Short mmCIF file of C-alpha atoms in Angstrom, two decimals:
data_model
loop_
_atom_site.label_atom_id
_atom_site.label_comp_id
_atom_site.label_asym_id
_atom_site.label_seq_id
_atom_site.Cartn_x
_atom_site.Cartn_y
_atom_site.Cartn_z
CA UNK L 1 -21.92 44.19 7.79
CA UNK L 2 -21.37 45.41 4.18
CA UNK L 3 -24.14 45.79 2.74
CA UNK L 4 -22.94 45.45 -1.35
CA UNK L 5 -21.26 42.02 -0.08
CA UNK L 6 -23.65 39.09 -0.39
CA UNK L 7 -23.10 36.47 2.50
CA UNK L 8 -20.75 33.53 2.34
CA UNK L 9 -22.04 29.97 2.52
CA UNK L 10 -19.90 26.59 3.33
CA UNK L 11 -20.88 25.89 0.32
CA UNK L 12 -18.84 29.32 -1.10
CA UNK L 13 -16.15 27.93 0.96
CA UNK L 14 -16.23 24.55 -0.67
CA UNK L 15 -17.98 22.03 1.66
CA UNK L 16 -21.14 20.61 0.36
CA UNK L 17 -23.65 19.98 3.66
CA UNK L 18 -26.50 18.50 0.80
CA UNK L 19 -23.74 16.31 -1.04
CA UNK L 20 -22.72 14.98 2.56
CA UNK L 21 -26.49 14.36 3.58
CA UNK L 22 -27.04 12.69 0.57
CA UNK L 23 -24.59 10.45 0.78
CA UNK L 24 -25.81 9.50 4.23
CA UNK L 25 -29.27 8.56 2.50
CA UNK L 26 -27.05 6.34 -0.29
CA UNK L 27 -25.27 4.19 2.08
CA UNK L 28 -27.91 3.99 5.09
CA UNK L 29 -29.24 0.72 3.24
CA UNK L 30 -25.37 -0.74 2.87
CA UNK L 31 -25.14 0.03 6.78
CA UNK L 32 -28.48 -1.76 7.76
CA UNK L 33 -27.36 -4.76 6.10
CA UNK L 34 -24.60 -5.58 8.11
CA UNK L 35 -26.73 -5.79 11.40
CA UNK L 36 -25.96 -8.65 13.75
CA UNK L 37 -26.34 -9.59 17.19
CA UNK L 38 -25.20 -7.14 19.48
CA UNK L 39 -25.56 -4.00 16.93
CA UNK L 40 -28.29 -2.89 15.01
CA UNK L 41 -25.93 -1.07 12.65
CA UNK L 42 -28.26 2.10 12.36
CA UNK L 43 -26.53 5.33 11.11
CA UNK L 44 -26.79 8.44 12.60
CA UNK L 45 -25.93 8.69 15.97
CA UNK L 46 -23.19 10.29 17.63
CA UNK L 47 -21.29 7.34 18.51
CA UNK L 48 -21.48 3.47 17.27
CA UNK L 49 -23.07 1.00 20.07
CA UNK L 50 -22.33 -2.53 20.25
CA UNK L 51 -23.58 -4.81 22.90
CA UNK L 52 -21.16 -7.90 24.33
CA UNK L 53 -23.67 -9.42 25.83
CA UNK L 54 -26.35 -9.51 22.96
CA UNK L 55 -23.43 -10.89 20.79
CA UNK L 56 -23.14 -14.05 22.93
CA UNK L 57 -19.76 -13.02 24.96
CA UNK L 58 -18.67 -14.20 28.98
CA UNK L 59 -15.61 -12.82 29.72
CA UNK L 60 -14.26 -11.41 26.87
CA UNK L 61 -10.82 -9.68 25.66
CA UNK L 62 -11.21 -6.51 22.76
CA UNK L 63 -8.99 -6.33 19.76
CA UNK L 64 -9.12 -3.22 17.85
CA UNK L 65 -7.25 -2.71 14.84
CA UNK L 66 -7.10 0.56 12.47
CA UNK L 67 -5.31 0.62 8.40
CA UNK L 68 -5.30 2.29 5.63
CA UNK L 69 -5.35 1.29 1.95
CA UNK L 70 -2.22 3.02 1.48
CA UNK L 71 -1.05 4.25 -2.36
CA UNK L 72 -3.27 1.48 -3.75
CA UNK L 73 -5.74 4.45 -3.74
CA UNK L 74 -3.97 6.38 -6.24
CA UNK L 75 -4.19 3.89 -9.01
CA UNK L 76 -8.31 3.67 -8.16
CA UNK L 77 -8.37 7.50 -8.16
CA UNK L 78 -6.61 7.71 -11.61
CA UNK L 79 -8.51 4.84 -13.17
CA UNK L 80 -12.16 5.35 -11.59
CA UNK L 81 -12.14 1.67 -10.71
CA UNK L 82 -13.36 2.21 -6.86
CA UNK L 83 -15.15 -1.51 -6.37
CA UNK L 84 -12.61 -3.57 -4.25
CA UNK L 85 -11.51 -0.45 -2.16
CA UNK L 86 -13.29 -0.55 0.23
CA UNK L 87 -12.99 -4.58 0.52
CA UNK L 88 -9.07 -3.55 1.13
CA UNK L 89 -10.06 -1.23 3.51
CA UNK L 90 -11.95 -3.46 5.82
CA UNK L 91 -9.66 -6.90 5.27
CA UNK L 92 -6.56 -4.72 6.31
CA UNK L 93 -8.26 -4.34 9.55
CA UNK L 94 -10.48 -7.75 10.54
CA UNK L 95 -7.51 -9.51 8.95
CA UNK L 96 -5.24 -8.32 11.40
CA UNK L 97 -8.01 -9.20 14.53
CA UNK L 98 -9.28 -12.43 13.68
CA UNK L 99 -4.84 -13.79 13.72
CA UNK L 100 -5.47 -12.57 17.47
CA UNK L 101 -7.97 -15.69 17.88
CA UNK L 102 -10.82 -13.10 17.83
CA UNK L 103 -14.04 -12.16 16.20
CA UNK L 104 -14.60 -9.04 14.14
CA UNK L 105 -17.40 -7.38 15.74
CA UNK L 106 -17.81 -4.24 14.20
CA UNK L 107 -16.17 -1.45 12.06
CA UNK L 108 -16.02 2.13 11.22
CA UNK L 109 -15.20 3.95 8.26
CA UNK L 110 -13.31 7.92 7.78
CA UNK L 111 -13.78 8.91 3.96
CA UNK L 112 -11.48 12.77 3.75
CA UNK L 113 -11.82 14.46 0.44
CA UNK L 114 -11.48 17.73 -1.24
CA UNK L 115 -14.44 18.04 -2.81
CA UNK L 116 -17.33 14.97 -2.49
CA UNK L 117 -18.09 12.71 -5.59
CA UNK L 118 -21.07 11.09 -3.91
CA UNK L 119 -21.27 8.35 -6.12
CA UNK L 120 -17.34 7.71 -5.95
CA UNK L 121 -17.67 7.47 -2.23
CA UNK L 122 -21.06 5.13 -2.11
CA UNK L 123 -19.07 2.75 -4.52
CA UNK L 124 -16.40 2.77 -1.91
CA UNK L 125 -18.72 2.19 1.29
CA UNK L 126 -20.67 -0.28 -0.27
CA UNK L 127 -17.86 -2.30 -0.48
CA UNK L 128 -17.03 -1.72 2.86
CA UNK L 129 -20.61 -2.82 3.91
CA UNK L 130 -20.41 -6.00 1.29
CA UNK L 131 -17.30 -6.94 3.01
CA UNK L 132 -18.34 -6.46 6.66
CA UNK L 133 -21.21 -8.71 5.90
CA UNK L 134 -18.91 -11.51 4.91
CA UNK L 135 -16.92 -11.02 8.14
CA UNK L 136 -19.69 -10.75 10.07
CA UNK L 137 -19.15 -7.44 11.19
CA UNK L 138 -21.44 -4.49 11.52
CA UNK L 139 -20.74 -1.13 9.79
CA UNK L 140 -21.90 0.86 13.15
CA UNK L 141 -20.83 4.20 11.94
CA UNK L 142 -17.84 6.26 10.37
CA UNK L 143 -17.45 10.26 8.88
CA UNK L 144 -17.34 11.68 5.78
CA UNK L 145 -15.06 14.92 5.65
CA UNK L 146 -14.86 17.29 2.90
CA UNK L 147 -11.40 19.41 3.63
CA UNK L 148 -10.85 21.61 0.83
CA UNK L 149 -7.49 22.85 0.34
CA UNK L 150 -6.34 19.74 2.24
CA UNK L 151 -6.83 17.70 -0.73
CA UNK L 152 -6.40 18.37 -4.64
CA UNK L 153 -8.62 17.67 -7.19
CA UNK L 154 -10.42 14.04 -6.95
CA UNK L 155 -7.93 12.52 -4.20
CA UNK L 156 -9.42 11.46 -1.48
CA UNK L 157 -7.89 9.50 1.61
CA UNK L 158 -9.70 6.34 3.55
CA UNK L 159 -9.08 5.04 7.15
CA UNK L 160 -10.67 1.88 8.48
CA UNK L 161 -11.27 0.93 12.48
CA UNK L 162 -12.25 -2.74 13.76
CA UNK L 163 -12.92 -4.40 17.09
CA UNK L 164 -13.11 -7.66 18.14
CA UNK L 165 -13.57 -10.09 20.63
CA UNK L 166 -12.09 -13.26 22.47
CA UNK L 167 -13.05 -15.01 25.31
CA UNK L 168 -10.10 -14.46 27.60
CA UNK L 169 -7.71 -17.49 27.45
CA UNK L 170 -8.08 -17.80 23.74
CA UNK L 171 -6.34 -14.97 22.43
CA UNK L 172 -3.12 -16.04 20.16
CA UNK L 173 -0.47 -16.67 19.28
CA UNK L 174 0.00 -19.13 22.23
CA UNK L 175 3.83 -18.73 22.49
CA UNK L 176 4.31 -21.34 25.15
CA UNK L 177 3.46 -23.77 23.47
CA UNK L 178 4.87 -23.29 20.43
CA UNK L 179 7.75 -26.25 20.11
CA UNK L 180 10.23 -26.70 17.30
CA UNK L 181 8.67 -29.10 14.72
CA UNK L 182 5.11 -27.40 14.06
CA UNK L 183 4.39 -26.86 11.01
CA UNK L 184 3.77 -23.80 9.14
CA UNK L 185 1.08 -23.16 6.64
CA UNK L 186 0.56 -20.62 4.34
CA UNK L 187 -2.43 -19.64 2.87
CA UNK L 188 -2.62 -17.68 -0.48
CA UNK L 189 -3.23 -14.17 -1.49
CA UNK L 190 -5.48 -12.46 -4.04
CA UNK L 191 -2.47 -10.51 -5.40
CA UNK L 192 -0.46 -7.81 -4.16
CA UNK L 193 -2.86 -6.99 -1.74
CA UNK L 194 -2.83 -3.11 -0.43
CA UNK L 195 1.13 -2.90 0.56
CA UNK L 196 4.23 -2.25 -1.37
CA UNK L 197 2.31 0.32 -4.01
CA UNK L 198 4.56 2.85 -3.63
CA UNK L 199 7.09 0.50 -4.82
CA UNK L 200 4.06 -0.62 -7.55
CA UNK L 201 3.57 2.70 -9.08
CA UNK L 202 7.33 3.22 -9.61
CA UNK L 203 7.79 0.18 -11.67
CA UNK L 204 4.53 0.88 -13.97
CA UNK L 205 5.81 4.60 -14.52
CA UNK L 206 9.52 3.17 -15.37
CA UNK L 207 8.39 0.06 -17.04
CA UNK L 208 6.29 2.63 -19.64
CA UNK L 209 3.12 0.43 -18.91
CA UNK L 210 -0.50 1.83 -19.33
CA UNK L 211 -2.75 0.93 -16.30
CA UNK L 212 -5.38 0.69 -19.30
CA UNK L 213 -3.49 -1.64 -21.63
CA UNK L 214 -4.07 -5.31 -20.86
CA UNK L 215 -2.02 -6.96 -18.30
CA UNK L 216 1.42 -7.85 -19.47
CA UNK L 217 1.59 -10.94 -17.09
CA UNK L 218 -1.73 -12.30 -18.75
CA UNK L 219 -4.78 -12.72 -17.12
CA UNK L 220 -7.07 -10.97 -19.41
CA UNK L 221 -8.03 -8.27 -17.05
CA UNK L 222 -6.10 -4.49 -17.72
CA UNK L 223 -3.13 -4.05 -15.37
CA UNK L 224 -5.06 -1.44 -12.75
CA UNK L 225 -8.39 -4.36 -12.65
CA UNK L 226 -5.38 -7.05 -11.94
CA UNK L 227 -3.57 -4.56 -9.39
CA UNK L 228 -6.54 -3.67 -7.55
CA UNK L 229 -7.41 -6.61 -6.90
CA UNK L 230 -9.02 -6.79 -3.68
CA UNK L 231 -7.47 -8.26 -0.48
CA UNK L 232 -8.47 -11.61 0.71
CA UNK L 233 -10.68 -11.62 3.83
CA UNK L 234 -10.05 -14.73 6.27
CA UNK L 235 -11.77 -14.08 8.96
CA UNK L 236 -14.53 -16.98 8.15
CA UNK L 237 -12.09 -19.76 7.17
CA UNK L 238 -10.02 -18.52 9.79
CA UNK L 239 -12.78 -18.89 11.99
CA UNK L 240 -13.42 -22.24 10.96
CA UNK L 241 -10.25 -23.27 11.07
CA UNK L 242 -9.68 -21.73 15.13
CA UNK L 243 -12.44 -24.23 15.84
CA UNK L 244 -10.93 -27.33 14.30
CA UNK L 245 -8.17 -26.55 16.65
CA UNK L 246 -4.47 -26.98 16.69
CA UNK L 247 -3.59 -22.93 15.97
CA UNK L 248 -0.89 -21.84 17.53
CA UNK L 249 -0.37 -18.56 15.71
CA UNK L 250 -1.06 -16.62 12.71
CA UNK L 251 0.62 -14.03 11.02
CA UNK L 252 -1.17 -11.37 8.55
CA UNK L 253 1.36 -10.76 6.01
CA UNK L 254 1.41 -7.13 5.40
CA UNK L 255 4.21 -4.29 4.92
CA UNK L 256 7.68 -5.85 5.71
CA UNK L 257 6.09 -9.40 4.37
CA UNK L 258 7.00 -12.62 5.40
CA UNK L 259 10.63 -11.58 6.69
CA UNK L 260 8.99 -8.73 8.86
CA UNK L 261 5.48 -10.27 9.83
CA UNK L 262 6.27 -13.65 10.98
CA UNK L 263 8.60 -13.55 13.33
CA UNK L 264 6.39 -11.52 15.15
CA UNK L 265 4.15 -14.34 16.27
CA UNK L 266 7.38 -16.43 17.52
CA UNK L 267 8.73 -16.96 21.07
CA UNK L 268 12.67 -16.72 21.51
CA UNK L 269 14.25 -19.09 20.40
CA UNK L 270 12.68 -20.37 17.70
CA UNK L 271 12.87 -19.54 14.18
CA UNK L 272 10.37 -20.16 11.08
CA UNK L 273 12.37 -22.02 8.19
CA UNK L 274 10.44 -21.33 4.69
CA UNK L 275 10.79 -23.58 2.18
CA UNK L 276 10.31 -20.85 -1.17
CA UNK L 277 9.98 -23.61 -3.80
CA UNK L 278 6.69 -24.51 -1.48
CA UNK L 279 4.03 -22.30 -3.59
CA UNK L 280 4.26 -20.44 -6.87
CA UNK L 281 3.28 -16.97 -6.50
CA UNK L 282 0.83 -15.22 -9.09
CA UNK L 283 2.37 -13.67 -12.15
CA UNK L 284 2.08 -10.39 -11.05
CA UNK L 285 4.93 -10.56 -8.45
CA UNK L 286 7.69 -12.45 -11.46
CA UNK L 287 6.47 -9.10 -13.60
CA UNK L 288 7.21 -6.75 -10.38
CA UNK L 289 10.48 -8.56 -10.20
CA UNK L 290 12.18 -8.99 -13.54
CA UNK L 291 10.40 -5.37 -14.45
CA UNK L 292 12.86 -3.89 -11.64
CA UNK L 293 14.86 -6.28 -11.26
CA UNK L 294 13.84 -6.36 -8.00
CA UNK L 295 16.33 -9.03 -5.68
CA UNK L 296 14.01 -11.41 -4.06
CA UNK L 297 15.00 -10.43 -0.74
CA UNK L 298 13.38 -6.90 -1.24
CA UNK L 299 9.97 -8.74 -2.75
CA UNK L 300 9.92 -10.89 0.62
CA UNK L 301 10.34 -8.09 2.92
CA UNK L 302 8.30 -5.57 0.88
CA UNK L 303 5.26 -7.81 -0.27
CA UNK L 304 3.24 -11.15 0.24
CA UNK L 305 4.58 -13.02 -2.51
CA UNK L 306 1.49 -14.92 -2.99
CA UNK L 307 0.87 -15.98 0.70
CA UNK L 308 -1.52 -13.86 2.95
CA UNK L 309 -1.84 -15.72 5.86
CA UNK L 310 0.73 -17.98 7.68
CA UNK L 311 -0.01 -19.89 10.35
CA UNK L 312 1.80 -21.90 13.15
CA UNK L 313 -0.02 -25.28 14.02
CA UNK L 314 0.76 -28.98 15.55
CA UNK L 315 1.87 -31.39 13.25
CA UNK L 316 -1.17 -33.43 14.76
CA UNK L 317 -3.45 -31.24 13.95
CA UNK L 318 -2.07 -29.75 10.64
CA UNK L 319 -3.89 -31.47 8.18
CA UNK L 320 -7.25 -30.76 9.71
CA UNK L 321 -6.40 -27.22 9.93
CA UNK L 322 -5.27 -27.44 6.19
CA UNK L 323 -8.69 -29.09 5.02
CA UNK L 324 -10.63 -25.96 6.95
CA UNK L 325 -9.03 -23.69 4.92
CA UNK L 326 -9.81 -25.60 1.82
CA UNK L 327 -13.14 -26.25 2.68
CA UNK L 328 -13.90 -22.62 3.05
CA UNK L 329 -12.46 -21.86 -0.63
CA UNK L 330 -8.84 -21.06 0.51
CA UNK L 331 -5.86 -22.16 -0.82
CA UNK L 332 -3.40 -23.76 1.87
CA UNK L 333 0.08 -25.24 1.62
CA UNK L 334 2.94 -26.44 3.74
CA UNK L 335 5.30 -23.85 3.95
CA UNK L 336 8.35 -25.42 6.80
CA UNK L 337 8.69 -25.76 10.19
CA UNK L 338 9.87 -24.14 13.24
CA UNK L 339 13.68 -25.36 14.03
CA UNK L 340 16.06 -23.81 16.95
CA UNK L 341 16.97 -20.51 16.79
CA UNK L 342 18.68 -17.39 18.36
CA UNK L 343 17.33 -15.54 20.88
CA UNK L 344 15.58 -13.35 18.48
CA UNK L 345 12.57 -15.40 16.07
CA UNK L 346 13.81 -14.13 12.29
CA UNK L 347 12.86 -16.44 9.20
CA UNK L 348 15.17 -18.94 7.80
CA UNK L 349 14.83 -18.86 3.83
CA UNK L 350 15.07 -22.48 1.40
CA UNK L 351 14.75 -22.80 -2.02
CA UNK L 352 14.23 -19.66 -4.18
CA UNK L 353 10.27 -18.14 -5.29
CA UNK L 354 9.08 -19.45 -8.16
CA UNK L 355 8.85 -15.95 -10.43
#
């Protein structure tokens, strides 16, 4: 060894092993308080447990589901706002789980930066804790990875990772028994939710709008607070609603939106026929739109339009399924019916959205 060169430290190289550890100490209490049966939600081990049995289950079927926040993340990054990120990150996840028929169990988290901000990232996994506790889902673990060179300046990059669980039988949709005639039920969204940003960011840098300057499609809040708006979780009304009975299928409406996501719950045969004029979606989507001039067959394929959720139930049963929604604070609405269809399920359009 050199002797006149002094010794390199990870720290030299630009990965801070006391900014990591004390973000561990931070967001040990968040992870504590999502402890429920079957998990005691303790970090620090090398892998998450979780125990079926504790958490009540016979014969049970895992979902597991992993998302991102996608370029949603870039407007928090530029802005600072970081408080319904990590809400996105864990509703893109237990969303997509409980429209299987099952029960979130429990989640982990992978925060990758280029250099840590520890109270940036303690803002971000608090949320996630906040919102595993309302889905009743325990934060069992997750990493924290500081990559410099990998990422510039304050970017940093979030992946989410749920499982679930449904007694086998129960798991939807239920295909076969899926007739034409049920009804289909939408149930609305928060706002755009955390898909079509890419498309998002363009129309705010073309438009000349400031993410700072108050929302030009009113609300009162600036136009990154009414963007970032954090996506809805349904996993307890959804719940609720599984137990009332009558759900034949649900469809998280994500990327590719209702034209993309729905059919994907379908049998052959059968196609979903949306009535537009049905719901009036929030202001944000009409400024998207006319902004662009987007044609509203790229908003419906590209983002939720104001619905969320969409699910396929008997006409029986629809109204009780509409009153658990609405009981558990969610908005739901008659959206069409299933009719006769090709061999391939696509979605039959009515009516035009209300922008």
């Amino acid at each position: 060894m050199n002797p006149t060169k002094s010794s390199l430290t990870y720290k030299d190289a630009g990965v801070d092993i006391d900014a990591g550890d004390a973000l561990v100490r931070r967001i040990a209490p968040f992870a504590r308080a999502t402890k429920r049966a079957g998990a005691d939600a303790d970090l620090g081990g090398f892998g998450g447990l979780f125990d079926l049995k504790a958490a009540g289950f016979k014969d049970p079927v895992l979902v597991a589901s992993t998302d991102g926040v996608g370029t949603k993340l870039k407007i928090a990054i530029e802005t600072g706002l970081f408080g319904g990120i990590g809400k996105d990150l864990v509703a893109m996840c237990v969303n997509d789980i409980v429209v299987q028929g099952a029960q979130p169990l429990f989640f982990l988290d992978y925060y990758a930066t280029g250099k840590l901000d520890v109270d940036a990232a303690a803002t971000v996994i608090e949320g996630i804790a906040n919102a595993c506790i309302e889905s009743g889902c325990a934060l069992i673990g997750g990493e924290t990875a500081e990559m410099p060179g990998l990422y510039a300046g304050k970017d940093f990059d979030l992946a989410g990772f749920a499982v679930g669980a449904a007694e086998r039988g129960s798991i939807l949709p239920n295909r076969e028994a899926m007739t034409a005639g049920d009804v289909l039920i939408g149930i609305s969204s928060s706002g755009v939710h955390s898909n079509g940003f890419s498309l998002v960011r363009r129309v705010v840098e073309e438009s000349g709008a400031s993410y700072g300057a108050v929302a030009p499609f009113g609300g009162g809040k600036t136009l990154a607070e009414a963007l970032l708006a954090p996506t809805c979780l349904y996993v307890k009304s959804t719940l609720a609603a599984l137990h009332a009975g009558g759900i034949k299928g649900l469809a998280h409406i994500t990327g590719g939106g209702i034209t993309e996501n729905l059919p994907r719950v379908l049998p052959d045969g059968l196609d979903a026929e949306v009535d537009l004029s049905a719901w009036t979606p929030q202001p944000v989507f009409g400024w998207l739109a006319k902004s662009a001039g987007i044609a509203e067959q790229e908003m419906l394929r590209t983002f939720n339009c104001g619905i969320g959720l969409i699910l396929v139930a008997s006409e029986k049963c629809a109204g009780h399924v509409i009153d658990a929604y609405q009981e558990s604070g969610d908005r739901a609405t008659r959206l069409g019916t299933l009719v006769a269809g090709g061999l391939e399920p696509k979605v039959q359009y009515t009516g035009a959205l209300r922008l």
